[in-house]
Short mmCIF file of C-alpha atoms in Angstrom, two decimals:
data_model
loop_
_atom_site.label_atom_id
_atom_site.label_comp_id
_atom_site.label_asym_id
_atom_site.label_seq_id
_atom_site.Cartn_x
_atom_site.Cartn_y
_atom_site.Cartn_z
CA MET N 141 -23.16 -17.78 11.15
CA ARG N 142 -20.24 -16.91 8.89
CA ASN N 143 -20.70 -13.58 7.16
CA PRO N 144 -20.76 -14.33 3.40
CA PHE N 145 -19.02 -11.02 2.76
CA SER N 146 -15.97 -11.74 4.92
CA ARG N 147 -12.73 -12.35 3.10
CA SER N 148 -12.40 -15.81 4.60
CA ALA N 149 -15.82 -16.73 3.25
CA LEU N 150 -15.05 -15.36 -0.19
CA GLY N 151 -12.02 -17.64 -0.38
CA ALA N 152 -9.76 -18.16 -3.34
CA ALA N 153 -12.41 -17.22 -5.89
CA ALA N 154 -12.74 -13.77 -4.38
CA VAL N 155 -8.99 -13.28 -4.31
CA ALA N 156 -9.00 -14.00 -8.02
CA GLY N 157 -11.82 -11.52 -8.49
CA THR N 158 -14.15 -13.98 -10.20
CA ILE N 159 -17.34 -13.79 -8.13
CA ALA N 160 -20.30 -12.36 -10.02
CA LEU N 161 -21.57 -8.89 -9.18
CA SER N 162 -25.07 -10.36 -8.86
CA TRP N 163 -24.03 -11.84 -5.50
CA LEU N 164 -23.39 -8.32 -4.24
CA LEU N 165 -26.83 -7.18 -5.27
CA ALA N 166 -28.40 -9.96 -3.23
CA GLY N 167 -26.31 -9.15 -0.14
CA PRO N 168 -26.87 -6.88 2.87
CA SER N 169 -28.00 -3.33 2.09
CA ARG N 170 -25.63 -1.61 4.55
CA ALA N 171 -22.15 -1.05 3.24
CA ALA N 172 -18.97 0.16 4.91
CA GLU N 173 -18.83 1.77 8.32
CA ASP N 174 -19.96 5.38 8.26
CA ALA N 175 -17.16 7.91 8.06
CA VAL N 176 -16.70 10.22 11.05
CA ILE N 177 -15.90 13.89 10.54
CA ILE N 178 -13.09 14.70 12.96
CA PRO N 179 -10.88 17.71 13.68
CA PRO N 180 -7.33 17.86 12.30
CA PRO N 181 -4.53 17.09 14.73
CA ALA N 182 -3.49 19.97 16.95
CA MET N 183 0.08 18.67 16.83
CA ASP N 184 1.58 17.99 13.43
CA ALA N 185 4.93 17.71 11.67
CA LYS N 186 6.37 20.63 9.77
CA ALA N 187 6.97 20.40 6.05
CA ALA N 188 10.37 18.99 5.22
CA ASP N 189 12.43 17.97 2.22
CA GLY N 190 12.45 14.44 0.91
CA ILE N 191 9.99 11.57 0.81
CA GLN N 192 8.67 10.36 4.15
CA THR N 193 6.96 7.15 5.24
CA ALA N 194 3.92 6.32 7.35
CA VAL N 195 2.69 2.82 8.19
CA VAL N 196 -0.86 2.13 9.40
CA ALA N 197 -3.06 -0.90 9.96
CA GLY N 198 -6.84 -0.70 9.84
CA GLY N 199 -8.37 -3.99 8.80
CA CYS N 200 -8.18 -5.42 5.30
CA PHE N 201 -5.36 -3.64 3.48
CA TRP N 202 -7.26 -3.54 0.19
CA GLY N 203 -9.45 -0.65 1.29
CA VAL N 204 -6.81 1.25 3.28
CA GLN N 205 -4.42 1.09 0.33
CA GLY N 206 -7.17 2.26 -1.98
CA VAL N 207 -7.96 5.30 0.17
CA PHE N 208 -4.39 6.50 0.22
CA GLN N 209 -3.90 5.80 -3.47
CA HIS N 210 -6.59 8.47 -4.03
CA THR N 211 -4.92 10.94 -1.63
CA ALA N 212 -2.97 13.93 -2.96
CA GLY N 213 0.67 14.01 -1.88
CA VAL N 214 0.89 10.22 -1.56
CA LEU N 215 3.53 8.92 -3.93
CA ASN N 216 3.03 5.23 -3.22
CA ALA N 217 0.86 3.06 -0.97
CA VAL N 218 1.83 -0.59 -0.62
CA SER N 219 -0.18 -3.36 1.08
CA GLY N 220 1.88 -5.53 3.41
CA TYR N 221 2.48 -6.87 6.86
CA ALA N 222 3.90 -5.28 10.03
CA GLY N 223 4.21 -6.34 13.64
CA GLY N 224 5.76 -9.81 13.15
CA ALA N 225 8.83 -11.53 11.78
CA LYS N 226 9.92 -11.57 8.14
CA LYS N 227 9.66 -15.36 7.94
CA THR N 228 5.93 -15.26 8.76
CA ALA N 229 5.07 -12.31 6.48
CA GLU N 230 3.01 -14.45 4.11
CA TYR N 231 -0.73 -14.17 3.58
CA GLU N 232 -1.79 -17.68 4.56
CA MET N 233 0.31 -17.52 7.75
CA VAL N 234 -0.78 -14.01 8.69
CA SER N 235 -4.41 -15.04 8.20
CA THR N 236 -4.10 -17.49 11.10
CA GLY N 237 -3.82 -14.54 13.49
CA THR N 238 -0.83 -16.13 15.24
CA THR N 239 2.11 -14.29 13.64
CA GLY N 240 1.83 -10.91 15.36
CA HIS N 241 1.43 -9.25 11.99
CA ALA N 242 -1.32 -6.84 11.06
CA GLU N 243 -2.40 -6.23 7.49
CA SER N 244 -0.83 -2.83 6.97
CA VAL N 245 -0.15 -0.16 4.37
CA GLU N 246 3.16 1.60 3.86
CA ILE N 247 2.55 5.16 2.64
CA LYS N 248 5.30 7.14 0.93
CA PHE N 249 4.37 10.81 0.89
CA ASP N 250 5.66 14.29 0.10
CA PRO N 251 5.50 16.27 3.36
CA LYS N 252 5.30 19.50 1.37
CA GLN N 253 2.00 18.34 -0.07
CA ILE N 254 0.48 16.39 2.81
CA SER N 255 1.47 16.20 6.47
CA TYR N 256 1.79 13.14 8.65
CA GLY N 257 -1.07 14.46 10.75
CA LYS N 258 -3.33 14.78 7.71
CA ILE N 259 -2.60 11.15 6.86
CA LEU N 260 -3.69 10.18 10.36
CA GLN N 261 -6.83 12.30 10.06
CA ILE N 262 -7.82 10.41 6.90
CA PHE N 263 -6.89 7.13 8.53
CA PHE N 264 -9.14 7.77 11.54
CA SER N 265 -11.96 9.35 9.55
CA VAL N 266 -12.58 7.35 6.38
CA ALA N 267 -10.02 4.52 6.07
CA HIS N 268 -11.30 2.44 9.01
CA ASP N 269 -13.21 2.43 12.30
CA PRO N 270 -10.73 2.91 15.18
CA THR N 271 -13.24 1.68 17.77
CA GLN N 272 -13.31 -1.94 16.61
CA LEU N 273 -10.99 -4.19 18.62
CA ASP N 274 -9.10 -6.85 16.64
CA ARG N 275 -11.53 -6.66 13.78
CA GLN N 276 -12.82 -4.43 11.02
CA GLY N 277 -16.25 -4.96 9.58
CA PRO N 278 -16.72 -8.65 8.80
CA ASP N 279 -13.05 -9.52 9.33
CA THR N 280 -11.94 -10.70 12.77
CA GLY N 281 -8.57 -11.47 14.32
CA THR N 282 -5.52 -9.59 15.53
CA GLN N 283 -4.29 -9.33 11.95
CA TYR N 284 -7.13 -6.84 11.37
CA ARG N 285 -6.35 -4.63 14.38
CA SER N 286 -6.11 -0.87 14.33
CA GLU N 287 -2.51 0.23 14.81
CA ILE N 288 -0.14 3.01 13.85
CA PHE N 289 3.45 1.84 13.39
CA THR N 290 5.72 4.83 13.99
CA LEU N 291 9.14 5.31 12.45
CA ASN N 292 10.50 7.93 14.83
CA ASP N 293 9.82 9.85 18.04
CA GLU N 294 8.07 12.70 16.23
CA GLN N 295 5.54 10.35 14.63
CA LYS N 296 4.88 8.69 17.98
CA LYS N 297 4.28 12.03 19.70
CA ILE N 298 1.88 13.13 16.94
CA ALA N 299 -0.03 9.82 16.96
CA ASP N 300 -0.31 9.64 20.75
CA ALA N 301 -1.38 13.28 21.01
CA TYR N 302 -3.98 12.86 18.27
CA ILE N 303 -5.60 9.88 19.94
CA VAL N 304 -5.83 11.84 23.20
CA GLN N 305 -7.30 14.79 21.29
CA LEU N 306 -9.91 12.62 19.54
CA LYS N 307 -10.91 10.92 22.78
CA ALA N 308 -11.36 14.32 24.47
CA ALA N 309 -13.40 15.58 21.52
CA GLY N 310 -15.85 12.68 21.91
CA VAL N 311 -16.28 12.25 18.16
CA TYR N 312 -16.80 8.49 18.40
CA LYS N 313 -19.66 6.66 20.07
CA LYS N 314 -17.28 4.01 21.43
CA PRO N 315 -13.71 4.14 22.80
CA ILE N 316 -10.77 4.34 20.38
CA VAL N 317 -8.75 1.12 20.55
CA THR N 318 -5.98 2.04 18.10
CA LYS N 319 -2.53 1.00 19.24
CA VAL N 320 0.66 2.97 18.63
CA GLY N 321 3.74 0.82 18.18
CA THR N 322 7.27 1.11 16.82
CA LEU N 323 7.78 -0.21 13.31
CA GLU N 324 10.25 -3.08 13.41
CA GLY N 325 9.80 -3.99 9.78
CA PHE N 326 7.37 -3.71 6.89
CA PHE N 327 7.02 -6.56 4.41
CA PRO N 328 5.13 -6.01 1.14
CA ALA N 329 2.25 -8.39 0.49
CA GLU N 330 1.98 -10.70 -2.47
CA ALA N 331 1.57 -9.11 -5.91
CA TYR N 332 -2.05 -10.17 -6.24
CA HIS N 333 -2.96 -8.01 -3.21
CA GLN N 334 -1.48 -4.82 -4.68
CA ASP N 335 -3.84 -2.29 -6.32
CA TYR N 336 -6.64 -4.76 -5.53
CA LEU N 337 -9.40 -2.17 -5.14
CA THR N 338 -8.65 -0.57 -8.49
CA ARG N 339 -8.33 -3.87 -10.31
CA HIS N 340 -11.48 -5.44 -8.81
CA PRO N 341 -13.99 -2.62 -8.13
CA ASN N 342 -16.99 -4.94 -8.70
CA GLN N 343 -15.75 -7.78 -6.49
CA PRO N 344 -18.44 -8.09 -3.77
CA TYR N 345 -16.20 -7.40 -0.76
CA ILE N 346 -14.60 -4.36 -2.44
CA ALA N 347 -17.89 -2.94 -3.73
CA HIS N 348 -19.63 -3.42 -0.38
CA TYR N 349 -16.98 -2.39 2.14
CA ASP N 350 -14.24 -0.45 0.36
CA ILE N 351 -15.65 1.60 -2.52
CA PRO N 352 -17.74 3.61 0.02
CA LYS N 353 -14.48 4.63 1.69
CA ILE N 354 -13.31 6.22 -1.54
CA ARG N 355 -16.62 8.06 -1.86
CA ASN N 356 -16.27 9.28 1.73
CA LEU N 357 -12.74 10.48 1.04
CA LYS N 358 -13.98 12.42 -1.98
CA THR N 359 -16.82 13.96 0.04
CA ILE N 360 -15.07 14.78 3.33
CA PHE N 361 -11.59 15.52 2.02
CA ALA N 362 -12.44 17.02 -1.36
CA ASP N 363 -9.32 19.19 -1.35
CA THR N 364 -7.13 16.12 -0.79
CA TYR N 365 -8.88 13.64 -3.07
CA VAL N 366 -7.44 12.75 -6.48
CA GLU N 367 -9.54 10.92 -9.06
CA LYS N 368 -6.74 8.92 -10.63
CA PRO N 369 -5.15 6.54 -8.09
CA THR N 370 -1.39 6.25 -7.69
CA LEU N 371 -0.87 2.53 -8.22
CA VAL N 372 1.98 0.36 -7.03
CA SER N 373 2.44 -0.82 -10.60
CA SER N 374 3.17 2.73 -11.76
CA ALA N 375 4.36 4.60 -8.66
CA LYS N 376 7.62 6.51 -8.98
CA ALA N 377 8.36 6.77 -5.26
CA THR N 378 11.73 5.44 -4.12
CA ASP N 379 13.09 4.54 -0.73
#
């Protein structure tokens, strides 16, 4: 049976944010996956000058973007596509699961305020469940896979080492399936996907699966959480 809370089931009306909140109240009682408290990475990057970039994929980009928009030190977080070609970086095509793309988020951050390793800790802890293979919650397909797209050798070493560390720590009940790949290109998603969580907090999918992630961020990473999100529409980060 199709899950009525999956994005495919919500369809165009959900994308427009027009479904009534009453539908949410009649839905399942269990919301997003529980957050997992995990140790910080033993290997991390040193603070450096200039804006840096991280790209991660962890299911629907609405929630992942929302988490990092509420994270101190993040100057911009953009929903988009990574893992495939530019010509197929379009929502309807990516949704077929045949393009190689994953719904991803490009994070511009100040390494003097937040480290690359801290971003990964938040990614693994509250932004998604790294034990779900080619899916996240109600969404299934390779476009919803868990993957870290690295921009350089240092990021790859940190990501690989952190996954090994988390596996050894046994903090998850199931094996971590997160991939680590080299970023070949990041392509921003359509405008209506940007800042989606903030613009549609009462949309059933957002309220059920993604708002709890923001609450978990505030609870587990209180020293990193910021109440006012940094939105794409107002971000000052530059390439």
